[in-house]
mmCIF file of C-alpha atoms in Angstrom:
data_model
loop_
_atom_site.group_PDB
_atom_site.id
_atom_site.type_symbol
_atom_site.label_atom_id
_atom_site.label_comp_id
_atom_site.label_asym_id
_atom_site.label_seq_id
_atom_site.Cartn_x
_atom_site.Cartn_y
_atom_site.Cartn_z
ATOM 1 C CA MET A 13 -22.670 18.511 13.355
ATOM 2 C CA GLU A 14 -19.056 18.080 12.516
ATOM 3 C CA MET A 15 -15.772 16.586 13.566
ATOM 4 C CA ASN A 16 -13.580 18.648 15.833
ATOM 5 C CA LYS A 17 -11.986 21.222 13.511
ATOM 6 C CA LYS A 18 -9.104 22.069 15.806
ATOM 7 C CA GLY A 19 -5.674 21.428 14.376
ATOM 8 C CA ILE A 20 -3.341 18.771 15.704
ATOM 9 C CA LEU A 21 0.126 19.488 17.036
ATOM 10 C CA THR A 22 2.488 16.932 15.527
ATOM 11 C CA VAL A 23 5.997 16.608 16.880
ATOM 12 C CA VAL A 24 8.452 15.032 14.471
ATOM 13 C CA SER A 25 11.675 13.496 15.697
ATOM 14 C CA GLY A 26 14.015 11.030 14.137
ATOM 15 C CA PHE A 27 17.559 9.992 13.584
ATOM 16 C CA SER A 28 19.744 12.641 12.100
ATOM 17 C CA GLY A 29 20.068 11.533 8.500
ATOM 18 C CA ALA A 30 16.546 10.122 8.404
ATOM 19 C CA GLY A 31 15.378 12.913 6.125
ATOM 20 C CA LYS A 32 12.995 14.738 8.473
ATOM 21 C CA GLY A 33 13.672 18.140 6.929
ATOM 22 C CA THR A 34 12.909 17.082 3.355
ATOM 23 C CA LEU A 35 9.870 15.123 4.514
ATOM 24 C CA MET A 36 8.342 18.148 6.245
ATOM 25 C CA LYS A 37 9.149 20.454 3.353
ATOM 26 C CA GLU A 38 7.480 18.086 0.875
ATOM 27 C CA LEU A 39 4.442 17.643 3.124
ATOM 28 C CA LEU A 40 3.842 21.400 3.187
ATOM 29 C CA LYS A 41 4.453 21.697 -0.543
ATOM 30 C CA LYS A 42 2.033 18.885 -1.437
ATOM 31 C CA TYR A 43 -0.801 19.346 1.068
ATOM 32 C CA ASP A 44 -2.733 22.299 2.429
ATOM 33 C CA GLY A 45 -3.588 22.852 6.064
ATOM 34 C CA TYR A 46 -0.136 22.444 7.576
ATOM 35 C CA MET A 47 2.071 25.011 9.289
ATOM 36 C CA LEU A 48 5.585 24.702 10.601
ATOM 37 C CA SER A 49 5.969 25.950 14.113
ATOM 38 C CA ILE A 50 8.300 28.969 14.286
ATOM 39 C CA SER A 51 10.842 28.905 17.094
ATOM 40 C CA ALA A 52 11.991 31.817 19.185
ATOM 41 C CA THR A 53 15.728 32.190 19.694
ATOM 42 C CA THR A 54 18.234 34.492 21.327
ATOM 43 C CA ARG A 55 20.864 33.920 18.673
ATOM 44 C CA LYS A 56 21.539 36.770 16.272
ATOM 45 C CA PRO A 57 19.722 36.736 12.913
ATOM 46 C CA ARG A 58 21.892 35.624 9.995
ATOM 47 C CA GLU A 59 21.875 37.424 6.689
ATOM 48 C CA GLY A 60 18.534 37.013 4.939
ATOM 49 C CA GLU A 61 16.700 35.754 8.021
ATOM 50 C CA VAL A 62 13.474 37.599 8.775
ATOM 51 C CA ASP A 63 11.934 37.974 12.225
ATOM 52 C CA GLY A 64 8.723 35.910 12.337
ATOM 53 C CA ARG A 65 9.697 33.821 9.305
ATOM 54 C CA GLU A 66 12.796 31.769 10.173
ATOM 55 C CA TYR A 67 12.643 32.637 13.882
ATOM 56 C CA PHE A 68 11.166 35.043 16.351
ATOM 57 C CA PHE A 69 14.343 36.837 17.426
ATOM 58 C CA LYS A 70 14.421 37.753 21.130
ATOM 59 C CA GLN A 71 16.770 39.363 23.614
ATOM 60 C CA THR A 72 17.947 36.999 26.365
ATOM 61 C CA GLU A 73 16.129 38.987 29.021
ATOM 62 C CA GLU A 74 12.885 38.844 27.074
ATOM 63 C CA PHE A 75 13.304 35.103 26.439
ATOM 64 C CA GLU A 76 13.895 34.400 30.134
ATOM 65 C CA LYS A 77 10.826 36.454 31.016
ATOM 66 C CA MET A 78 8.810 34.278 28.602
ATOM 67 C CA ILE A 79 10.185 31.142 30.264
ATOM 68 C CA GLN A 80 9.075 32.432 33.658
ATOM 69 C CA ASP A 81 5.633 33.237 32.302
ATOM 70 C CA GLY A 82 5.243 29.693 30.934
ATOM 71 C CA GLN A 83 5.000 30.951 27.368
ATOM 72 C CA PHE A 84 6.937 28.065 25.825
ATOM 73 C CA ILE A 85 5.727 24.619 24.866
ATOM 74 C CA GLU A 86 9.351 23.577 25.267
ATOM 75 C CA TYR A 87 12.719 25.285 25.208
ATOM 76 C CA ALA A 88 16.384 24.365 25.393
ATOM 77 C CA ASN A 89 19.758 26.050 25.486
ATOM 78 C CA TYR A 90 22.401 25.132 22.892
ATOM 79 C CA VAL A 91 25.880 26.622 23.095
ATOM 80 C CA GLY A 92 24.733 29.680 24.956
ATOM 81 C CA ASN A 93 21.631 30.443 22.893
ATOM 82 C CA TYR A 94 18.047 29.758 23.829
ATOM 83 C CA TYR A 95 15.651 28.054 21.391
ATOM 84 C CA GLY A 96 11.997 27.548 22.219
ATOM 85 C CA THR A 97 8.507 27.011 20.816
ATOM 86 C CA PRO A 98 6.157 29.870 21.738
ATOM 87 C CA LYS A 99 2.820 28.478 22.845
ATOM 88 C CA ALA A 100 0.767 31.494 21.698
ATOM 89 C CA TYR A 101 1.739 31.102 18.041
ATOM 90 C CA VAL A 102 1.037 27.364 18.003
ATOM 91 C CA ASP A 103 -2.318 27.766 19.792
ATOM 92 C CA GLU A 104 -3.366 30.443 17.332
ATOM 93 C CA GLN A 105 -2.636 28.159 14.359
ATOM 94 C CA LEU A 106 -4.368 25.153 15.964
ATOM 95 C CA ALA A 107 -7.461 27.262 16.689
ATOM 96 C CA LYS A 108 -7.557 28.215 13.000
ATOM 97 C CA GLY A 109 -7.652 24.488 12.198
ATOM 98 C CA LYS A 110 -4.063 24.300 10.992
ATOM 99 C CA ASP A 111 -2.096 21.143 11.752
ATOM 100 C CA VAL A 112 1.142 22.409 13.245
ATOM 101 C CA ILE A 113 4.375 20.497 12.718
ATOM 102 C CA LEU A 114 7.182 20.909 15.200
ATOM 103 C CA GLU A 115 10.582 19.256 14.854
ATOM 104 C CA ILE A 116 12.390 18.606 18.119
ATOM 105 C CA GLU A 117 14.567 15.907 19.573
ATOM 106 C CA ILE A 118 13.184 12.966 21.445
ATOM 107 C CA GLN A 119 13.548 14.121 25.061
ATOM 108 C CA GLY A 120 11.852 17.437 24.298
ATOM 109 C CA ALA A 121 9.124 15.629 22.368
ATOM 110 C CA LEU A 122 8.299 13.331 25.282
ATOM 111 C CA LYS A 123 8.032 16.342 27.585
ATOM 112 C CA VAL A 124 5.651 18.080 25.164
ATOM 113 C CA LYS A 125 3.467 14.952 25.052
ATOM 114 C CA GLU A 126 3.446 14.820 28.842
ATOM 115 C CA ARG A 127 2.244 18.418 29.137
ATOM 116 C CA PHE A 128 -0.086 18.241 26.101
ATOM 117 C CA PRO A 129 -1.335 14.660 25.747
ATOM 118 C CA ASP A 130 -3.188 15.542 22.520
ATOM 119 C CA THR A 131 0.179 15.936 20.793
ATOM 120 C CA LEU A 132 0.910 13.408 18.066
ATOM 121 C CA LEU A 133 4.451 12.006 18.110
ATOM 122 C CA LEU A 134 5.996 10.766 14.864
ATOM 123 C CA PHE A 135 9.409 9.158 14.702
ATOM 124 C CA VAL A 136 11.187 9.075 11.352
ATOM 125 C CA THR A 137 13.752 6.412 10.670
ATOM 126 C CA PRO A 138 15.608 5.214 7.575
ATOM 127 C CA PRO A 139 14.849 1.606 6.574
ATOM 128 C CA ALA A 140 17.903 0.271 8.421
ATOM 129 C CA ALA A 141 20.903 1.402 10.412
ATOM 130 C CA ASP A 142 23.358 0.758 7.582
ATOM 131 C CA GLU A 143 21.233 3.042 5.400
ATOM 132 C CA LEU A 144 21.536 5.656 8.155
ATOM 133 C CA GLU A 145 25.307 5.325 8.091
ATOM 134 C CA ARG A 146 25.289 5.604 4.305
ATOM 135 C CA ARG A 147 23.196 8.771 4.407
ATOM 136 C CA LEU A 148 25.366 10.409 7.047
ATOM 137 C CA ALA A 149 28.491 9.518 5.096
ATOM 138 C CA GLY A 150 26.834 10.721 1.877
ATOM 139 C CA ARG A 151 26.643 14.256 3.188
ATOM 140 C CA GLY A 152 30.370 14.434 2.630
ATOM 141 C CA THR A 153 30.754 16.942 5.415
ATOM 142 C CA GLU A 154 31.568 14.594 8.224
ATOM 143 C CA ASP A 155 34.443 12.316 8.945
ATOM 144 C CA GLU A 156 34.111 8.766 10.152
ATOM 145 C CA LYS A 157 34.501 9.617 13.813
ATOM 146 C CA THR A 158 31.690 12.149 13.688
ATOM 147 C CA ILE A 159 29.469 9.590 11.973
ATOM 148 C CA ARG A 160 30.258 6.978 14.588
ATOM 149 C CA ASN A 161 29.428 9.506 17.315
ATOM 150 C CA ARG A 162 26.149 10.282 15.596
ATOM 151 C CA LEU A 163 25.232 6.610 15.371
ATOM 152 C CA CYS A 164 26.150 6.188 18.992
ATOM 153 C CA ARG A 165 23.867 9.067 19.895
ATOM 154 C CA ALA A 166 21.189 7.592 17.631
ATOM 155 C CA TYR A 167 21.345 4.416 19.667
ATOM 156 C CA GLU A 168 20.797 6.375 22.854
ATOM 157 C CA GLU A 169 18.041 8.411 21.213
ATOM 158 C CA ALA A 170 16.160 5.309 20.172
ATOM 159 C CA GLU A 171 15.596 4.684 23.875
ATOM 160 C CA GLY A 172 12.274 6.539 24.006
ATOM 161 C CA VAL A 173 10.916 5.596 20.568
ATOM 162 C CA GLU A 174 8.425 3.140 22.026
ATOM 163 C CA GLU A 175 6.517 6.085 23.467
ATOM 164 C CA TYR A 176 5.969 7.650 20.065
ATOM 165 C CA ASP A 177 2.572 7.193 18.440
ATOM 166 C CA TYR A 178 3.751 6.305 14.944
ATOM 167 C CA LEU A 179 6.905 5.172 13.262
ATOM 168 C CA LEU A 180 7.627 6.414 9.747
ATOM 169 C CA ILE A 181 10.169 4.567 7.672
ATOM 170 C CA ASN A 182 11.530 7.038 5.173
ATOM 171 C CA ASP A 183 12.401 4.682 2.367
ATOM 172 C CA LYS A 184 10.643 6.255 -0.618
ATOM 173 C CA LEU A 185 10.129 9.959 0.060
ATOM 174 C CA GLU A 186 6.874 10.355 -1.875
ATOM 175 C CA GLU A 187 5.204 7.409 -0.101
ATOM 176 C CA CYS A 188 6.475 8.622 3.236
ATOM 177 C CA VAL A 189 5.005 12.113 2.664
ATOM 178 C CA ASP A 190 1.610 10.608 1.779
ATOM 179 C CA MET A 191 1.697 8.333 4.795
ATOM 180 C CA MET A 192 2.578 11.212 7.110
ATOM 181 C CA HIS A 193 -0.392 13.134 5.703
ATOM 182 C CA ASN A 194 -2.730 10.145 6.117
ATOM 183 C CA ILE A 195 -1.608 9.530 9.682
ATOM 184 C CA ILE A 196 -2.205 13.128 10.748
ATOM 185 C CA GLN A 197 -5.565 13.333 8.963
ATOM 186 C CA SER A 198 -6.698 9.992 10.436
ATOM 187 C CA GLU A 199 -5.914 11.319 13.888
ATOM 188 C CA HIS A 200 -8.641 13.932 13.457
ATOM 189 C CA TYR A 201 -11.131 11.047 13.590
ATOM 190 C CA ARG A 202 -9.890 9.677 16.925
ATOM 191 C CA THR A 203 -12.784 9.227 19.290
ATOM 192 C CA SER A 204 -10.823 10.951 22.047
ATOM 193 C CA ARG A 205 -10.639 14.096 19.886
ATOM 194 C CA ASN A 206 -14.405 14.107 19.287
ATOM 195 C CA ILE A 207 -15.955 13.595 22.701
ATOM 196 C CA GLU A 208 -18.076 16.719 22.216
ATOM 197 C CA LEU A 209 -19.525 15.385 18.960
ATOM 198 C CA ILE A 210 -20.414 12.059 20.571
ATOM 199 C CA LYS A 211 -22.108 13.862 23.435
ATOM 200 C CA ASN A 212 -24.169 15.866 20.963
ATOM 201 C CA ILE A 213 -25.285 12.814 19.000
ATOM 202 C CA ARG A 214 -26.299 11.076 22.206
ATOM 203 C CA GLU A 215 -28.238 14.148 23.346
ATOM 204 C CA GLU A 216 -30.116 14.244 20.052
ATOM 205 C CA LEU A 217 -30.917 10.537 20.202
ATOM 206 C CA LYS A 218 -32.135 10.964 23.744
ATOM 207 C CA CYS A 219 -34.666 13.567 22.613
ATOM 208 C CA PHE A 220 -35.885 11.271 19.861
ATOM 209 C CA SER A 221 -36.205 8.265 22.109
ATOM 210 C CA GLU A 222 -38.043 10.274 24.738
ATOM 211 C CA GLY A 223 -40.482 11.283 22.021
ATOM 212 C CA GLU A 224 -39.905 15.021 22.162
ATOM 213 C CA MET B 12 13.826 -4.230 7.505
ATOM 214 C CA GLU B 13 10.152 -3.550 7.189
ATOM 215 C CA MET B 14 7.015 -2.600 8.985
ATOM 216 C CA ASN B 15 4.997 -5.351 10.555
ATOM 217 C CA LYS B 16 3.167 -6.963 7.619
ATOM 218 C CA LYS B 17 0.494 -8.622 9.701
ATOM 219 C CA GLY B 18 -3.042 -7.596 8.889
ATOM 220 C CA ILE B 19 -5.203 -5.616 11.277
ATOM 221 C CA LEU B 20 -8.542 -6.828 12.564
ATOM 222 C CA THR B 21 -10.992 -3.940 12.272
ATOM 223 C CA VAL B 22 -14.366 -4.188 13.947
ATOM 224 C CA VAL B 23 -16.995 -1.899 12.488
ATOM 225 C CA SER B 24 -20.078 -0.971 14.460
ATOM 226 C CA GLY B 25 -22.530 1.856 14.092
ATOM 227 C CA PHE B 26 -26.088 2.944 14.250
ATOM 228 C CA SER B 27 -28.435 0.948 12.111
ATOM 229 C CA GLY B 28 -29.053 3.279 9.199
ATOM 230 C CA ALA B 29 -25.533 4.694 9.309
ATOM 231 C CA GLY B 30 -24.621 2.915 6.076
ATOM 232 C CA LYS B 31 -22.044 0.418 7.413
ATOM 233 C CA GLY B 32 -22.899 -2.212 4.806
ATOM 234 C CA THR B 33 -22.444 0.072 1.793
ATOM 235 C CA LEU B 34 -19.291 1.538 3.321
ATOM 236 C CA MET B 35 -17.654 -1.880 3.711
ATOM 237 C CA LYS B 36 -18.754 -3.011 0.258
ATOM 238 C CA GLU B 37 -17.268 0.112 -1.335
ATOM 239 C CA LEU B 38 -14.043 -0.221 0.645
ATOM 240 C CA LEU B 39 -13.490 -3.732 -0.690
ATOM 241 C CA LYS B 40 -14.418 -2.686 -4.196
ATOM 242 C CA LYS B 41 -12.055 0.308 -4.246
ATOM 243 C CA TYR B 42 -9.021 -0.973 -2.343
ATOM 244 C CA ASP B 43 -7.018 -4.200 -2.273
ATOM 245 C CA GLY B 44 -5.855 -5.984 0.832
ATOM 246 C CA TYR B 45 -9.163 -6.210 2.682
ATOM 247 C CA MET B 46 -11.258 -9.263 3.542
ATOM 248 C CA LEU B 47 -14.628 -9.496 5.184
ATOM 249 C CA SER B 48 -14.709 -11.931 8.036
ATOM 250 C CA ILE B 49 -17.057 -14.851 7.329
ATOM 251 C CA SER B 50 -19.331 -15.848 10.184
ATOM 252 C CA ALA B 51 -20.311 -19.337 11.182
ATOM 253 C CA THR B 52 -23.999 -19.948 11.834
ATOM 254 C CA THR B 53 -26.375 -22.747 12.739
ATOM 255 C CA ARG B 54 -29.235 -21.298 10.717
ATOM 256 C CA LYS B 55 -30.138 -23.142 7.536
ATOM 257 C CA PRO B 56 -28.608 -21.870 4.274
ATOM 258 C CA ARG B 57 -30.999 -19.832 2.129
ATOM 259 C CA GLU B 58 -31.290 -20.335 -1.597
ATOM 260 C CA GLY B 59 -28.123 -19.246 -3.370
ATOM 261 C CA GLU B 60 -26.012 -19.123 -0.194
ATOM 262 C CA VAL B 61 -22.752 -21.032 -0.436
ATOM 263 C CA ASP B 62 -20.921 -22.583 2.507
ATOM 264 C CA GLY B 63 -17.694 -20.639 3.076
ATOM 265 C CA ARG B 64 -18.902 -17.629 1.098
ATOM 266 C CA GLU B 65 -21.919 -16.095 2.893
ATOM 267 C CA TYR B 66 -21.444 -18.226 6.005
ATOM 268 C CA PHE B 67 -19.778 -21.328 7.339
ATOM 269 C CA PHE B 68 -22.874 -23.454 7.952
ATOM 270 C CA LYS B 69 -22.628 -25.607 11.077
ATOM 271 C CA GLN B 70 -24.763 -28.050 13.036
ATOM 272 C CA THR B 71 -25.673 -26.865 16.535
ATOM 273 C CA GLU B 72 -23.637 -29.612 18.142
ATOM 274 C CA GLU B 73 -20.586 -28.726 16.100
ATOM 275 C CA PHE B 74 -21.028 -25.032 16.873
ATOM 276 C CA GLU B 75 -21.275 -25.680 20.605
ATOM 277 C CA LYS B 76 -18.167 -27.836 20.454
ATOM 278 C CA MET B 77 -16.364 -24.923 18.801
ATOM 279 C CA ILE B 78 -17.545 -22.603 21.581
ATOM 280 C CA GLN B 79 -16.158 -24.996 24.191
ATOM 281 C CA ASP B 80 -12.844 -25.187 22.331
ATOM 282 C CA GLY B 81 -12.547 -21.395 22.295
ATOM 283 C CA GLN B 82 -12.637 -21.298 18.512
ATOM 284 C CA PHE B 83 -14.678 -18.087 18.267
ATOM 285 C CA ILE B 84 -13.508 -14.505 18.491
ATOM 286 C CA GLU B 85 -17.062 -13.740 19.552
ATOM 287 C CA TYR B 86 -20.454 -15.386 19.170
ATOM 288 C CA ALA B 87 -24.057 -14.679 19.985
ATOM 289 C CA ASN B 88 -27.426 -16.366 19.754
ATOM 290 C CA TYR B 89 -30.276 -14.643 17.912
ATOM 291 C CA VAL B 90 -33.754 -16.163 17.860
ATOM 292 C CA GLY B 91 -32.473 -19.673 18.387
ATOM 293 C CA ASN B 92 -29.571 -19.581 15.952
ATOM 294 C CA TYR B 93 -25.904 -19.180 16.754
ATOM 295 C CA TYR B 94 -23.735 -16.702 14.902
ATOM 296 C CA GLY B 95 -20.017 -16.434 15.536
ATOM 297 C CA THR B 96 -16.666 -15.362 14.125
ATOM 298 C CA PRO B 97 -14.265 -18.320 13.758
ATOM 299 C CA LYS B 98 -10.823 -17.334 14.999
ATOM 300 C CA ALA B 99 -8.922 -19.705 12.683
ATOM 301 C CA TYR B 100 -10.207 -18.071 9.497
ATOM 302 C CA VAL B 101 -9.468 -14.554 10.734
ATOM 303 C CA ASP B 102 -5.975 -15.491 11.966
ATOM 304 C CA GLU B 103 -5.185 -17.092 8.636
ATOM 305 C CA GLN B 104 -6.146 -13.923 6.731
ATOM 306 C CA LEU B 105 -4.247 -11.662 9.151
ATOM 307 C CA ALA B 106 -1.136 -13.814 8.803
ATOM 308 C CA LYS B 107 -1.378 -13.389 5.012
ATOM 309 C CA GLY B 108 -1.292 -9.635 5.588
ATOM 310 C CA LYS B 109 -4.980 -9.088 4.857
ATOM 311 C CA ASP B 110 -6.820 -6.461 6.861
ATOM 312 C CA VAL B 111 -9.929 -8.230 8.079
ATOM 313 C CA ILE B 112 -13.170 -6.304 8.538
ATOM 314 C CA LEU B 113 -15.750 -7.623 10.966
ATOM 315 C CA GLU B 114 -19.142 -6.027 11.515
ATOM 316 C CA ILE B 115 -20.654 -6.613 14.935
ATOM 317 C CA GLU B 116 -22.656 -4.649 17.446
ATOM 318 C CA ILE B 117 -21.092 -2.540 20.124
ATOM 319 C CA GLN B 118 -21.149 -4.918 23.109
ATOM 320 C CA GLY B 119 -19.561 -7.718 21.081
ATOM 321 C CA ALA B 120 -16.996 -5.292 19.690
ATOM 322 C CA LEU B 121 -15.891 -4.170 23.135
ATOM 323 C CA LYS B 122 -15.463 -7.804 24.190
ATOM 324 C CA VAL B 123 -13.309 -8.511 21.111
ATOM 325 C CA LYS B 124 -11.107 -5.508 21.936
ATOM 326 C CA GLU B 125 -10.755 -6.735 25.512
ATOM 327 C CA ARG B 126 -9.567 -10.175 24.372
ATOM 328 C CA PHE B 127 -7.531 -8.900 21.417
ATOM 329 C CA PRO B 128 -6.253 -5.402 22.270
ATOM 330 C CA ASP B 129 -4.718 -5.035 18.789
ATOM 331 C CA THR B 130 -8.218 -4.844 17.338
ATOM 332 C CA LEU B 131 -9.146 -1.528 15.764
ATOM 333 C CA LEU B 132 -12.636 -0.300 16.612
ATOM 334 C CA LEU B 133 -14.454 1.994 14.173
ATOM 335 C CA PHE B 134 -17.839 3.480 14.878
ATOM 336 C CA VAL B 135 -19.904 4.723 11.948
ATOM 337 C CA THR B 136 -22.485 7.410 12.478
ATOM 338 C CA PRO B 137 -24.602 9.572 10.197
ATOM 339 C CA PRO B 138 -23.874 13.304 10.481
ATOM 340 C CA ALA B 139 -26.753 13.873 12.929
ATOM 341 C CA ALA B 140 -29.581 12.073 14.650
ATOM 342 C CA ASP B 141 -32.271 13.617 12.457
ATOM 343 C CA GLU B 142 -30.392 12.285 9.439
ATOM 344 C CA LEU B 143 -30.481 8.860 11.098
ATOM 345 C CA GLU B 144 -34.248 9.140 11.486
ATOM 346 C CA ARG B 145 -34.591 10.221 7.861
ATOM 347 C CA ARG B 146 -32.534 7.261 6.647
ATOM 348 C CA LEU B 147 -34.465 4.753 8.707
ATOM 349 C CA ALA B 148 -37.763 6.238 7.490
ATOM 350 C CA GLY B 149 -36.423 6.301 3.928
ATOM 351 C CA ARG B 150 -36.175 2.542 3.874
ATOM 352 C CA GLY B 151 -39.949 2.540 3.653
ATOM 353 C CA THR B 152 -40.137 -0.792 5.372
ATOM 354 C CA GLU B 153 -40.655 0.367 8.892
ATOM 355 C CA ASP B 154 -43.436 2.196 10.646
ATOM 356 C CA GLU B 155 -42.915 5.072 13.017
ATOM 357 C CA LYS B 156 -42.995 2.969 16.150
ATOM 358 C CA THR B 157 -40.242 0.684 14.870
ATOM 359 C CA ILE B 158 -38.130 3.706 13.979
ATOM 360 C CA ARG B 159 -38.649 5.203 17.421
ATOM 361 C CA ASN B 160 -37.604 1.883 18.979
ATOM 362 C CA ARG B 161 -34.509 1.812 16.797
ATOM 363 C CA LEU B 162 -33.546 5.335 17.823
ATOM 364 C CA CYS B 163 -34.145 4.439 21.427
ATOM 365 C CA ARG B 164 -31.817 1.457 21.039
ATOM 366 C CA ALA B 165 -29.321 3.679 19.209
ATOM 367 C CA TYR B 166 -29.248 5.928 22.255
ATOM 368 C CA GLU B 167 -28.468 2.969 24.468
ATOM 369 C CA GLU B 168 -25.877 1.703 21.990
ATOM 370 C CA ALA B 169 -24.061 5.025 21.953
ATOM 371 C CA GLU B 170 -23.141 4.301 25.572
ATOM 372 C CA GLY B 171 -19.849 2.561 24.717
ATOM 373 C CA VAL B 172 -18.795 4.695 21.738
ATOM 374 C CA GLU B 173 -16.136 6.521 23.756
ATOM 375 C CA GLU B 174 -14.160 3.287 23.873
ATOM 376 C CA TYR B 175 -13.935 3.053 20.100
ATOM 377 C CA ASP B 176 -10.685 4.117 18.473
ATOM 378 C CA TYR B 177 -12.145 6.169 15.646
ATOM 379 C CA LEU B 178 -15.421 7.779 14.752
ATOM 380 C CA LEU B 179 -16.467 7.840 11.101
ATOM 381 C CA ILE B 180 -19.154 10.268 10.054
ATOM 382 C CA ASN B 181 -20.780 8.818 6.961
ATOM 383 C CA ASP B 182 -21.848 12.015 5.267
ATOM 384 C CA LYS B 183 -20.378 11.637 1.787
ATOM 385 C CA LEU B 184 -19.863 7.959 1.039
ATOM 386 C CA GLU B 185 -16.786 8.330 -1.182
ATOM 387 C CA GLU B 186 -14.935 10.477 1.364
ATOM 388 C CA CYS B 187 -15.918 8.125 4.147
ATOM 389 C CA VAL B 188 -14.550 5.102 2.245
ATOM 390 C CA ASP B 189 -11.230 6.880 1.669
ATOM 391 C CA MET B 190 -11.032 7.931 5.292
ATOM 392 C CA MET B 191 -11.734 4.401 6.493
ATOM 393 C CA HIS B 192 -8.926 3.156 4.247
ATOM 394 C CA ASN B 193 -6.519 5.848 5.500
ATOM 395 C CA ILE B 194 -7.318 5.130 9.129
ATOM 396 C CA ILE B 195 -6.684 1.400 8.791
ATOM 397 C CA GLN B 196 -3.501 1.912 6.759
ATOM 398 C CA SER B 197 -2.182 4.511 9.210
ATOM 399 C CA GLU B 198 -2.684 2.021 12.019
ATOM 400 C CA HIS B 199 -0.047 -0.206 10.456
ATOM 401 C CA TYR B 200 2.492 2.468 11.387
ATOM 402 C CA ARG B 201 1.550 2.554 15.076
ATOM 403 C CA THR B 202 4.650 2.163 17.186
ATOM 404 C CA SER B 203 2.900 -0.453 19.314
ATOM 405 C CA ARG B 204 2.483 -2.622 16.193
ATOM 406 C CA ASN B 205 6.182 -2.365 15.319
ATOM 407 C CA ILE B 206 8.030 -3.085 18.546
ATOM 408 C CA GLU B 207 10.040 -5.795 16.798
ATOM 409 C CA LEU B 208 11.232 -3.381 14.115
ATOM 410 C CA ILE B 209 12.303 -0.825 16.716
ATOM 411 C CA LYS B 210 14.212 -3.489 18.609
ATOM 412 C CA ASN B 211 16.012 -4.475 15.406
ATOM 413 C CA ILE B 212 17.001 -0.907 14.560
ATOM 414 C CA ARG B 213 18.336 -0.403 18.081
ATOM 415 C CA GLU B 214 20.292 -3.661 17.880
ATOM 416 C CA GLU B 215 21.868 -2.558 14.616
ATOM 417 C CA LEU B 216 22.753 0.860 15.982
ATOM 418 C CA LYS B 217 24.280 -0.758 19.032
ATOM 419 C CA CYS B 218 26.635 -2.763 16.846
ATOM 420 C CA PHE B 219 27.657 0.371 14.970
ATOM 421 C CA SER B 220 28.230 2.386 18.095
ATOM 422 C CA GLU B 221 30.262 -0.366 19.681
ATOM 423 C CA GLY B 222 32.409 -0.273 16.589
ATOM 424 C CA GLU B 223 31.792 -3.786 15.359
#
């Protein structure tokens, strides 16, 4: 008798500048058993991008057909291009026991959790807002106005954070990677994910106590 | 700005024969930051037992006064002696940032969770019921009828397991100790335990976005 071996879908959100990308990359480098979800998109492939690796590249018509057929966990449209998470790919990985990591923004994440309550929501934040400003400025690609706009949006984003399951403060990267791993692995032991196992143990005990 | 440093009260229950005692002992040996809760009792100290180490030894009158004053997290009476968990001692350890481990049976555990919803409930089980029977028999101190009675009680006990937060299958002790540690440490990052931190981050972002 064993724990439920099914993978867990983890949605990662966080302030831009919180270091989500690096965190996820390091998690996959350091630990086995994780997969990044691959998005479908209608935007054209860039040089070096491979279908099924960076994205599943789709024609608009095909993408809209998939929307109608309910084939996306979530999707959105940015500047005329569709981006979405195909359910089939994620389900396949979860069934194999892979823990699938999906990075989307907060509103999308809350919708995913609503449709799939088993989803684990992680919110990544830098230790403090001034650190966030420092990191955004440190990229050197954005002027002050853009940074202020980002922080303003961050404030609005933080609106739904209370509904996330865990908060990850990305202060020291290595520690944060380990903690992300521990959180996801601990979740496998949640009682609510192992109802079948509990039922089995009770059934066995029942036989014993009835003297079979 | 930091995570909530307050300790977590973890209540451990499980089938007799599941190895709870060894598990807790090994956890404390291997990792820092944990404390076992010390019970108060009205039974007489046995040779070698020290007040405030094995138990807080109390007179019946004193114990009943403490009950009336609501000074116990939970208490029970077994064969004429009171046993209870003094709230003051636990609160003191939690405030110091210690994660306090308390071993009680399932009905008491559910009552603690009801009164203190922040409590983490862990249920320890052997990998399968026949393993449980083997372990109970292996103690060599109990005849078949006693074992059957125990299993029968185990079946009844398993009634409330669904309400526990996590299920720990004590198959390999070392792995189980590590998993128990990871589960408790992950809990520190629960959003619901860090509402204050989230509020602070939002306040800071608000200042930035208002251009202060």
